[in-house]
PDB file of C-alpha atoms in Angstrom:
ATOM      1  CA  UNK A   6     -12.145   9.053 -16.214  1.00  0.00           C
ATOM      2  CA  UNK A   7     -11.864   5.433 -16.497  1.00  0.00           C
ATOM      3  CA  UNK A   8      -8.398   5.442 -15.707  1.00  0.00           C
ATOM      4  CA  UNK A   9      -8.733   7.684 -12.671  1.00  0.00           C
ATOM      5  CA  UNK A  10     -11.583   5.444 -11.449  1.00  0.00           C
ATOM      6  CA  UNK A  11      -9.231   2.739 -11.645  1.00  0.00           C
ATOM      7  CA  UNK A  12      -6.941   4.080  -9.665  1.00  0.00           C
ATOM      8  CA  UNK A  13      -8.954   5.142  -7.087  1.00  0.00           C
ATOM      9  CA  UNK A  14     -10.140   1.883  -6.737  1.00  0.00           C
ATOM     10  CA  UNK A  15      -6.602   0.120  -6.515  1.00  0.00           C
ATOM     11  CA  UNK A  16      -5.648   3.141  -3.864  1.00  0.00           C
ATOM     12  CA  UNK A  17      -9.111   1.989  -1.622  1.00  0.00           C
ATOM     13  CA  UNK A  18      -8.523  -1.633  -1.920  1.00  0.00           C
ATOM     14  CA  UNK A  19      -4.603  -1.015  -1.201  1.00  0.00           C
ATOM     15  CA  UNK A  20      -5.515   1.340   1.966  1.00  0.00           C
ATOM     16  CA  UNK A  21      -7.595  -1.711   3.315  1.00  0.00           C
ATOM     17  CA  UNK A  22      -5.576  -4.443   2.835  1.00  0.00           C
ATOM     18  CA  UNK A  23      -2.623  -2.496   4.391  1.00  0.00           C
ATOM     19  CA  UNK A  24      -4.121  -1.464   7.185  1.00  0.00           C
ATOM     20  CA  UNK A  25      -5.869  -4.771   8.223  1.00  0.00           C
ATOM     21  CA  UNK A  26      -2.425  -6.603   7.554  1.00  0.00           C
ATOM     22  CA  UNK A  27      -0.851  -3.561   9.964  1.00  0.00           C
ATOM     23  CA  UNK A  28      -3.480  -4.409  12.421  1.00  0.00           C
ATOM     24  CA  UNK A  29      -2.979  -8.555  12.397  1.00  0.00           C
ATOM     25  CA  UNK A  30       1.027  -7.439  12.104  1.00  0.00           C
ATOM     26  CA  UNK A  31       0.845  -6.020  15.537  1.00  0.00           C
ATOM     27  CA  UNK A  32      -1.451  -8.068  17.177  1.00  0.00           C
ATOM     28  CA  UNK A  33      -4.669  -5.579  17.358  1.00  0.00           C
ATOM     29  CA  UNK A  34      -6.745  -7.801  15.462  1.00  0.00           C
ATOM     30  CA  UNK A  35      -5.879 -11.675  16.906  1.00  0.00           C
ATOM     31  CA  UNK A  36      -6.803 -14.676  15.061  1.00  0.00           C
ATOM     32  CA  UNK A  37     -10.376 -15.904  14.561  1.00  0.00           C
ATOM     33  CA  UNK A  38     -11.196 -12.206  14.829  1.00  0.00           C
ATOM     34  CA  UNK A  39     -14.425 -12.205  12.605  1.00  0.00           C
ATOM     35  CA  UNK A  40     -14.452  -9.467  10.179  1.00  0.00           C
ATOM     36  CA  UNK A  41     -18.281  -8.191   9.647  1.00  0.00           C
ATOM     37  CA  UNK A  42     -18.440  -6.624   6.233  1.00  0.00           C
ATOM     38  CA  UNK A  43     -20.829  -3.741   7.243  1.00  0.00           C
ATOM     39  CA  UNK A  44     -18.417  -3.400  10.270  1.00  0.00           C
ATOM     40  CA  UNK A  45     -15.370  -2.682   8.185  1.00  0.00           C
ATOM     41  CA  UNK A  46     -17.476  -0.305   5.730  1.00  0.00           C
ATOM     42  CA  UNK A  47     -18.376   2.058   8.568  1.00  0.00           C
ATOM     43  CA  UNK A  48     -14.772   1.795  10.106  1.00  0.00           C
ATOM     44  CA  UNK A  49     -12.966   2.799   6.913  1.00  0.00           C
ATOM     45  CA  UNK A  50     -15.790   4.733   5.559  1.00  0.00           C
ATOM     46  CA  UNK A  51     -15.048   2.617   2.182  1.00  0.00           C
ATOM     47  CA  UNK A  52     -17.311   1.151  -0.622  1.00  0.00           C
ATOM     48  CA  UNK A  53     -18.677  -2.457   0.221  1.00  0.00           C
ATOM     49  CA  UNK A  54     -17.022  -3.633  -2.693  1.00  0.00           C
ATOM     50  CA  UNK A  55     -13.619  -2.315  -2.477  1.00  0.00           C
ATOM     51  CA  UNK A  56     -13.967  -3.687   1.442  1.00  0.00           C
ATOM     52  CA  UNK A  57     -15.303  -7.104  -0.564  1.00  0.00           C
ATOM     53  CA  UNK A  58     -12.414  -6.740  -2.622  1.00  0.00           C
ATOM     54  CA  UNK A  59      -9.777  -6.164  -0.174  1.00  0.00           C
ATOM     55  CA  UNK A  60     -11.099  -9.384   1.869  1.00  0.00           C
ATOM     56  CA  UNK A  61     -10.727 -11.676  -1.049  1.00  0.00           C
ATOM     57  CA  UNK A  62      -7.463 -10.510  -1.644  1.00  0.00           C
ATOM     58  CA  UNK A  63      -6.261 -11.242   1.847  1.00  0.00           C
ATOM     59  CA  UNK A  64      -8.339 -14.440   1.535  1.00  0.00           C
ATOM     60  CA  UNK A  65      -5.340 -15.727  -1.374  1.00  0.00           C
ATOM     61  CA  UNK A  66      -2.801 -14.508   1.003  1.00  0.00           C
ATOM     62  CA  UNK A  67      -4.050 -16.814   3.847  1.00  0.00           C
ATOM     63  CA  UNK A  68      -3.878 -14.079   6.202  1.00  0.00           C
ATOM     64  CA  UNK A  69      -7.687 -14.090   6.218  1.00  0.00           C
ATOM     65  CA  UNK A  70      -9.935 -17.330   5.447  1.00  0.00           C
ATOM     66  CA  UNK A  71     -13.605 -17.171   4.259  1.00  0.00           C
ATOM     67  CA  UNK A  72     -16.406 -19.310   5.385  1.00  0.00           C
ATOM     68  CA  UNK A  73     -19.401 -19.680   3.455  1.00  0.00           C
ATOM     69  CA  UNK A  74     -21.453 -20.255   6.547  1.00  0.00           C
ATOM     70  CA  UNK A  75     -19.163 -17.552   8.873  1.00  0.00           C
ATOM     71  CA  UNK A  76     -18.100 -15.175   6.751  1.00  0.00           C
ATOM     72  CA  UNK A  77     -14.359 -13.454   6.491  1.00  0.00           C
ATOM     73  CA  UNK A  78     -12.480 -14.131   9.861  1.00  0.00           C
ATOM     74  CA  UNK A  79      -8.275 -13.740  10.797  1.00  0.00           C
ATOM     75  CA  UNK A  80      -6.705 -16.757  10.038  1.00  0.00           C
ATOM     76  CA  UNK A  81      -5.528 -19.595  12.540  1.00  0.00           C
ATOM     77  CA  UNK A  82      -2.529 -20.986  11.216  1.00  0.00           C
ATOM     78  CA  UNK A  83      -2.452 -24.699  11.905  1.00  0.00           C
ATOM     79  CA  UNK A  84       0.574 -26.253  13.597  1.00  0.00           C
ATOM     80  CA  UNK A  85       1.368 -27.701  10.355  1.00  0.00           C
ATOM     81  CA  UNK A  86       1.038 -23.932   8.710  1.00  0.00           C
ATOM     82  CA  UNK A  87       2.864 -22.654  11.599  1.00  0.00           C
ATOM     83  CA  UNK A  88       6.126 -24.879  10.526  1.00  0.00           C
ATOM     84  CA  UNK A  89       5.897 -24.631   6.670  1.00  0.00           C
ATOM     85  CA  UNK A  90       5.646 -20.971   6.985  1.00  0.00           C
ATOM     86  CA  UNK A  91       8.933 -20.442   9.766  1.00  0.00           C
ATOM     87  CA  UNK A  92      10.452 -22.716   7.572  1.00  0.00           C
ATOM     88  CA  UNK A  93       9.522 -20.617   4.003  1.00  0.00           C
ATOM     89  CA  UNK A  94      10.636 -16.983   6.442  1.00  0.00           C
ATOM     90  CA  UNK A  95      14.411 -19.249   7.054  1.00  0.00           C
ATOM     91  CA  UNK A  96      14.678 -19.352   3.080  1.00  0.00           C
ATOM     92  CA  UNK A  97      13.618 -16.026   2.355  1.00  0.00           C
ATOM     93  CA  UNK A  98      15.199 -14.256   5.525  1.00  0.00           C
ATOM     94  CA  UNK A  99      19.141 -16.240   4.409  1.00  0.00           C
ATOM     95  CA  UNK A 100      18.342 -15.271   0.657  1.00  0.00           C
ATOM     96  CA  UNK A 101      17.616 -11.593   2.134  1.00  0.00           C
ATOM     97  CA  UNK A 102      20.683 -11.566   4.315  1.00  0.00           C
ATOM     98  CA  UNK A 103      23.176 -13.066   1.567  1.00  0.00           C
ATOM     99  CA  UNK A 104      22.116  -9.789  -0.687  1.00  0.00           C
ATOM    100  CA  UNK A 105      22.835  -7.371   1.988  1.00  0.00           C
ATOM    101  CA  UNK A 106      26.098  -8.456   2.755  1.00  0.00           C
ATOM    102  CA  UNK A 107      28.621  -6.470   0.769  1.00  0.00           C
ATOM    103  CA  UNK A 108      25.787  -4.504  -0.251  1.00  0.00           C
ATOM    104  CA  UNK A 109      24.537  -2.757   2.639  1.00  0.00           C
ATOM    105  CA  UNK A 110      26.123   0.712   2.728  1.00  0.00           C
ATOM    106  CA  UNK A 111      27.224   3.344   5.950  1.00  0.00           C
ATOM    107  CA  UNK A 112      23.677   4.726   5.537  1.00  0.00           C
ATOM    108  CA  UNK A 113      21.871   1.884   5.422  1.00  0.00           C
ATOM    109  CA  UNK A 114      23.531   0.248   8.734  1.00  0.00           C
ATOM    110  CA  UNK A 115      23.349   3.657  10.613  1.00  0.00           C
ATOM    111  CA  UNK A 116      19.187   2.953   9.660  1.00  0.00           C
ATOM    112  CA  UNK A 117      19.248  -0.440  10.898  1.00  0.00           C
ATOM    113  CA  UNK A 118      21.308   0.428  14.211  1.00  0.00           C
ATOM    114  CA  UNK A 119      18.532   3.436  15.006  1.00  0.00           C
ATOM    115  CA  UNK A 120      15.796   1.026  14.648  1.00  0.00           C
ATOM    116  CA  UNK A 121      17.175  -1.585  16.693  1.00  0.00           C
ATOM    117  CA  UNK A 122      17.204   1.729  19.724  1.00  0.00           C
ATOM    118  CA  UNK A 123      14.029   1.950  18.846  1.00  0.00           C
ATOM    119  CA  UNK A 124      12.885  -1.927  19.591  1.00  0.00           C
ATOM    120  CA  UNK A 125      15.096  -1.078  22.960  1.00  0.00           C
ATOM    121  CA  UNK A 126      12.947   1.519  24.180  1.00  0.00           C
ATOM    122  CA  UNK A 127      10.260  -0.438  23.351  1.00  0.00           C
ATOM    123  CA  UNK A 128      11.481  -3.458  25.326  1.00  0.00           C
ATOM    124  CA  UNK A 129      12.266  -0.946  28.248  1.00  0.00           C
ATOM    125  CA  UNK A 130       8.977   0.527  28.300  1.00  0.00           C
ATOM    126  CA  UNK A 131       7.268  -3.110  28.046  1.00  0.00           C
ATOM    127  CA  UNK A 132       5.003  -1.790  25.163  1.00  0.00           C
ATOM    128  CA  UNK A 133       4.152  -5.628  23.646  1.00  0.00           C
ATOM    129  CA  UNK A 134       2.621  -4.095  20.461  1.00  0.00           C
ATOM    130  CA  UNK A 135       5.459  -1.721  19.633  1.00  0.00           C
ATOM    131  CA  UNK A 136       8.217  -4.705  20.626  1.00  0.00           C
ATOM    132  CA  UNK A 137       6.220  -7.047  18.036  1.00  0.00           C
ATOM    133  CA  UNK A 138       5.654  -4.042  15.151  1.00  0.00           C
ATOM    134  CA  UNK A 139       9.231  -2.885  15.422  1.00  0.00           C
ATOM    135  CA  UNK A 140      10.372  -6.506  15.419  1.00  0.00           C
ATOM    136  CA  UNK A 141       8.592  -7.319  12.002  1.00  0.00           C
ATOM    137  CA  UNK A 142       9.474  -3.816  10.962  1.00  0.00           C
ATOM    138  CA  UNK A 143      13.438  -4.628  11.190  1.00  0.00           C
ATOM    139  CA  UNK A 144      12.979  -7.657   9.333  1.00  0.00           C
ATOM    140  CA  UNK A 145      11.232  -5.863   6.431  1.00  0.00           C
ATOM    141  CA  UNK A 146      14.009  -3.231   6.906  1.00  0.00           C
ATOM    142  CA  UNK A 147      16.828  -5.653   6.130  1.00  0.00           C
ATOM    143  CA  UNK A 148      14.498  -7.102   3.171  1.00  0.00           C
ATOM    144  CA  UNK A 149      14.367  -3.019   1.605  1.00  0.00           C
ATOM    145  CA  UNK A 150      18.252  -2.633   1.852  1.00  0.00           C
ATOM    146  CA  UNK A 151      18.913  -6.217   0.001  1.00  0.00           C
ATOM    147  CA  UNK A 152      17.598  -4.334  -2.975  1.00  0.00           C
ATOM    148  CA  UNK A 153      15.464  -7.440  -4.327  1.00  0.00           C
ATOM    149  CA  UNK A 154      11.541  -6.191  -4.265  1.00  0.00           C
ATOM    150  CA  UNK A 155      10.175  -9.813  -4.407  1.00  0.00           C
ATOM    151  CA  UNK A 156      11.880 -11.369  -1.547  1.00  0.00           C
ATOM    152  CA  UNK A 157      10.890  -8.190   0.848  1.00  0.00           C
ATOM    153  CA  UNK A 158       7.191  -8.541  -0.886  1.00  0.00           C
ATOM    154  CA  UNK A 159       7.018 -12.236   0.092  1.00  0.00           C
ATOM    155  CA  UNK A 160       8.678 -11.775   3.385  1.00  0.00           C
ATOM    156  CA  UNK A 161       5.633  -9.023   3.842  1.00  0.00           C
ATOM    157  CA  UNK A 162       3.721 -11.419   3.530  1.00  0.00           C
ATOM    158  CA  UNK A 163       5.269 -14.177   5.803  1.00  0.00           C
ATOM    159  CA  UNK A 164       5.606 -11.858   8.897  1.00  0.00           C
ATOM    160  CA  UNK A 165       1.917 -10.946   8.527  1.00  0.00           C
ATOM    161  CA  UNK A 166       1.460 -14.577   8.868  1.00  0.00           C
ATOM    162  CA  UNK A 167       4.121 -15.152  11.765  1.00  0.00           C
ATOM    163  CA  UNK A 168       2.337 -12.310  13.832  1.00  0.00           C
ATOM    164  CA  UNK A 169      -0.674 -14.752  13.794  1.00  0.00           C
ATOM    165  CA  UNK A 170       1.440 -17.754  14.373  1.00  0.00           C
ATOM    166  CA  UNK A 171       2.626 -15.896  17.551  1.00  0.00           C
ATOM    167  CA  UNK A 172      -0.400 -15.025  18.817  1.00  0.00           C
ATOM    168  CA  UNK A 173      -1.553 -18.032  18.901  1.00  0.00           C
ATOM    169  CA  UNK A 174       1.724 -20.287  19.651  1.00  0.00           C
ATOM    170  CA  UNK A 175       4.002 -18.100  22.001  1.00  0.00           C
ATOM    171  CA  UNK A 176       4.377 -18.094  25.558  1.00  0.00           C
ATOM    172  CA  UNK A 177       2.633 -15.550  27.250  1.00  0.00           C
ATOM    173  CA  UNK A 178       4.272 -12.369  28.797  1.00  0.00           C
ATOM    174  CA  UNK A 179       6.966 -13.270  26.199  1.00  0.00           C
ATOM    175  CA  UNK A 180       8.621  -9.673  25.579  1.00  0.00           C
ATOM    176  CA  UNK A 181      12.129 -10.227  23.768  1.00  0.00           C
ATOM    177  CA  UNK A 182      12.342  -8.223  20.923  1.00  0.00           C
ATOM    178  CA  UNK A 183      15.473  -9.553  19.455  1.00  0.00           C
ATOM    179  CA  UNK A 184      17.278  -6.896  20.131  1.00  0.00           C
ATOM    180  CA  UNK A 185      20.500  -8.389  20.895  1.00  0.00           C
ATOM    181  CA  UNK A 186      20.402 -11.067  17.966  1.00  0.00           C
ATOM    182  CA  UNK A 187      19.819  -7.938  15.439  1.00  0.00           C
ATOM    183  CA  UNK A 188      22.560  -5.680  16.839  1.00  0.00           C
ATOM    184  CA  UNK A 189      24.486  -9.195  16.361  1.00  0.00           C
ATOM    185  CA  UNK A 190      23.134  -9.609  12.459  1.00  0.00           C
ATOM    186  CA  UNK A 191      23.808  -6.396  11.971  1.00  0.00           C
ATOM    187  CA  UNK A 192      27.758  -6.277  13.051  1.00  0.00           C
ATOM    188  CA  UNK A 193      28.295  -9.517  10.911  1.00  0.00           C
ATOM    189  CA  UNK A 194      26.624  -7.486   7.627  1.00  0.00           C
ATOM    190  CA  UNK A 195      28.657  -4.506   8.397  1.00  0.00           C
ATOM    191  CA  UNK A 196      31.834  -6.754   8.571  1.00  0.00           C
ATOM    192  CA  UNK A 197      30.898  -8.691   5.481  1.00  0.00           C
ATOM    193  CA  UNK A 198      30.691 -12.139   7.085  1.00  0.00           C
ATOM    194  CA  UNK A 199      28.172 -13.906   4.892  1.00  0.00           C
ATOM    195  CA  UNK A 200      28.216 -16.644   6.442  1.00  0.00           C
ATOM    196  CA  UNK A 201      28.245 -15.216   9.977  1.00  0.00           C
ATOM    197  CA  UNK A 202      24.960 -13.207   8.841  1.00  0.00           C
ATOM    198  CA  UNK A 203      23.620 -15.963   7.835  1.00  0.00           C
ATOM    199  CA  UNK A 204      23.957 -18.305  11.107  1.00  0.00           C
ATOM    200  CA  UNK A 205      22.842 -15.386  13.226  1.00  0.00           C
ATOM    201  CA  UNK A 206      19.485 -15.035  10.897  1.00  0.00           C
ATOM    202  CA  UNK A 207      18.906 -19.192  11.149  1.00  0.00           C
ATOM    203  CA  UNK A 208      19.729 -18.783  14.617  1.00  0.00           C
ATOM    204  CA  UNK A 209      17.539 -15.513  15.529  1.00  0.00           C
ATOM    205  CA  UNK A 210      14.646 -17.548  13.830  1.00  0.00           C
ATOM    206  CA  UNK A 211      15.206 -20.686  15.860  1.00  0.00           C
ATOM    207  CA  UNK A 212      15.013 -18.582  18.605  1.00  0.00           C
ATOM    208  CA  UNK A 213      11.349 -17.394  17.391  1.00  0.00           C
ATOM    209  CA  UNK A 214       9.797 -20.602  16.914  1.00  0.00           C
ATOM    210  CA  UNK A 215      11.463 -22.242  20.229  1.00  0.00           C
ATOM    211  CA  UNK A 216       9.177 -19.635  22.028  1.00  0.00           C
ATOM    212  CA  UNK A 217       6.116 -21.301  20.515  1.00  0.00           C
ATOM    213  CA  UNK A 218       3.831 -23.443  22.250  1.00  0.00           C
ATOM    214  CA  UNK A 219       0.215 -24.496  21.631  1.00  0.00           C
ATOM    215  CA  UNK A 220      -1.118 -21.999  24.235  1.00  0.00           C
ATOM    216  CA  UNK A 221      -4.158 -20.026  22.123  1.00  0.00           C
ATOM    217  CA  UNK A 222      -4.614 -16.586  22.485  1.00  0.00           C
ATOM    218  CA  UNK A 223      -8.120 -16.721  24.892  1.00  0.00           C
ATOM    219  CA  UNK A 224     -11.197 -15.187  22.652  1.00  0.00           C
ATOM    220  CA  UNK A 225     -12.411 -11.588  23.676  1.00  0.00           C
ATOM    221  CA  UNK A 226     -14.304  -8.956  21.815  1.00  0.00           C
ATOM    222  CA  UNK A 227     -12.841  -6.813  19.285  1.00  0.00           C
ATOM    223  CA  UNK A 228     -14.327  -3.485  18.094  1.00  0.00           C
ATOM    224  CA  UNK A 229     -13.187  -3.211  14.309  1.00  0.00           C
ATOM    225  CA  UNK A 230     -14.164   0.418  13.779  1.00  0.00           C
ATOM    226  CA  UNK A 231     -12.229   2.073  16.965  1.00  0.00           C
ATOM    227  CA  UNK A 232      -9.160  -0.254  15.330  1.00  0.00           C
ATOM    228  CA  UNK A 233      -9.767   1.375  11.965  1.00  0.00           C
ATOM    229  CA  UNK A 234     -10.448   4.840  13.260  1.00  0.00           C
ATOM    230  CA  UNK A 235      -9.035   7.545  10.926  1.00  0.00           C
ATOM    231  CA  UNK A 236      -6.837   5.059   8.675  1.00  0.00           C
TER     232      UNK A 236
END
């Protein structure tokens, strides 16, 4: 029974974390967004302390930063944050790239070319959420296909933090997906250009942080349990 306590413990606090890093991914919950304990128990109908639990674990991520006088908030990446972490994504994005090439197979570049369609229709239809999500989502895509489970679990964790470095930094009504520098990445992986691949990632991600500025995303009241509704 122990065991199976255990377990269902891990799942909870797994369930939460993923969902609030889903929710900070795509730009649902923006940074500074304070996150009320009592709040998040309702919304996920969890145990305080798995919701305590989750929190702290976010907390050693840096995705969420804890206050002794405030409480559990989204972080706010400094500009100084904002750099070391675009500049941590470059490493891990041309280690992630370098193992794909030659690796990647017909089945794995017919997955990558669908999703890219899919960040098109989402750039067509101007859906900002979906164009950010599906952006992060290819990223993560190339990451599973490289085949090495600690460079996609760090990069996890770096886009989670980019998402909040956007929100805070970019331009508004700032749409581009990327679509056209993945379809790009992806043609130099399926032709086995390493080093092509390569300059097209470095590039793509230059691309990223020359949208930045040091416009903040303007406060505004977010309601945590209609966010967290049936996850």
């Amino acid at each position: 029974m122990g065991v199976l306590g255990q377990s269902h413990k891990e799942t909870e606090i797994n369930r939460i974390i993923d969902a609030v890093s889903q929710a900070i991914g795509d730009q649902r919950l923006p940074p500074g967004t304070r996150l009320v304990e009592h709040q998040l128990v309702e919304a996920f109908g969890a145990n305080r302390n798995h919701v305590r639990a989750a929190i702290q674990r976010l907390a050693l991520r840096r995705i969420v930063t804890i206050s002794p006088n405030k409480g559990a908030s989204v972080s706010e990446p400094t500009l100084e944050e904002a750099s070391d972490v675009l500049a941590a994504r470059a490493l891990v994005e041309q280690g992630i790239i370098e193992n794909l090439v030659g690796r990647a197979s017909e089945s794995d570049l017919l997955r990558l070319t669908k999703h890219v369609e899919k960040e098109k229709a989402a750039k067509k239809s101007g859906n900002r959420r979906e164009i950010i999500k599906l952006s992060g989502d290819f990223h993560l895509l190339l990451a599973t296909l490289s085949g090495n489970k600690v460079l996609a679990e760090i990069l996890n964790d770096l886009i989670t933090r980019s998402s909040l470095i956007i929100a805070l930094y970019q331009r508004e009504k700032q749409l581009d997906c990327g679509c056209h520098d993945h379809g790009e990445i992806i043609e130099a992986v399926a032709s086995g250009n390493k080093l092509k691949a390569v300059e097209l990632m470095k590039s793509h991600l230059n691309h990223i942080e020359a949208s930045l500025n040091l416009s903040y995303w303007k406060n505004r009241t977010v309601d945590l349990e209609s966010i967290f509704t049936d996850t």
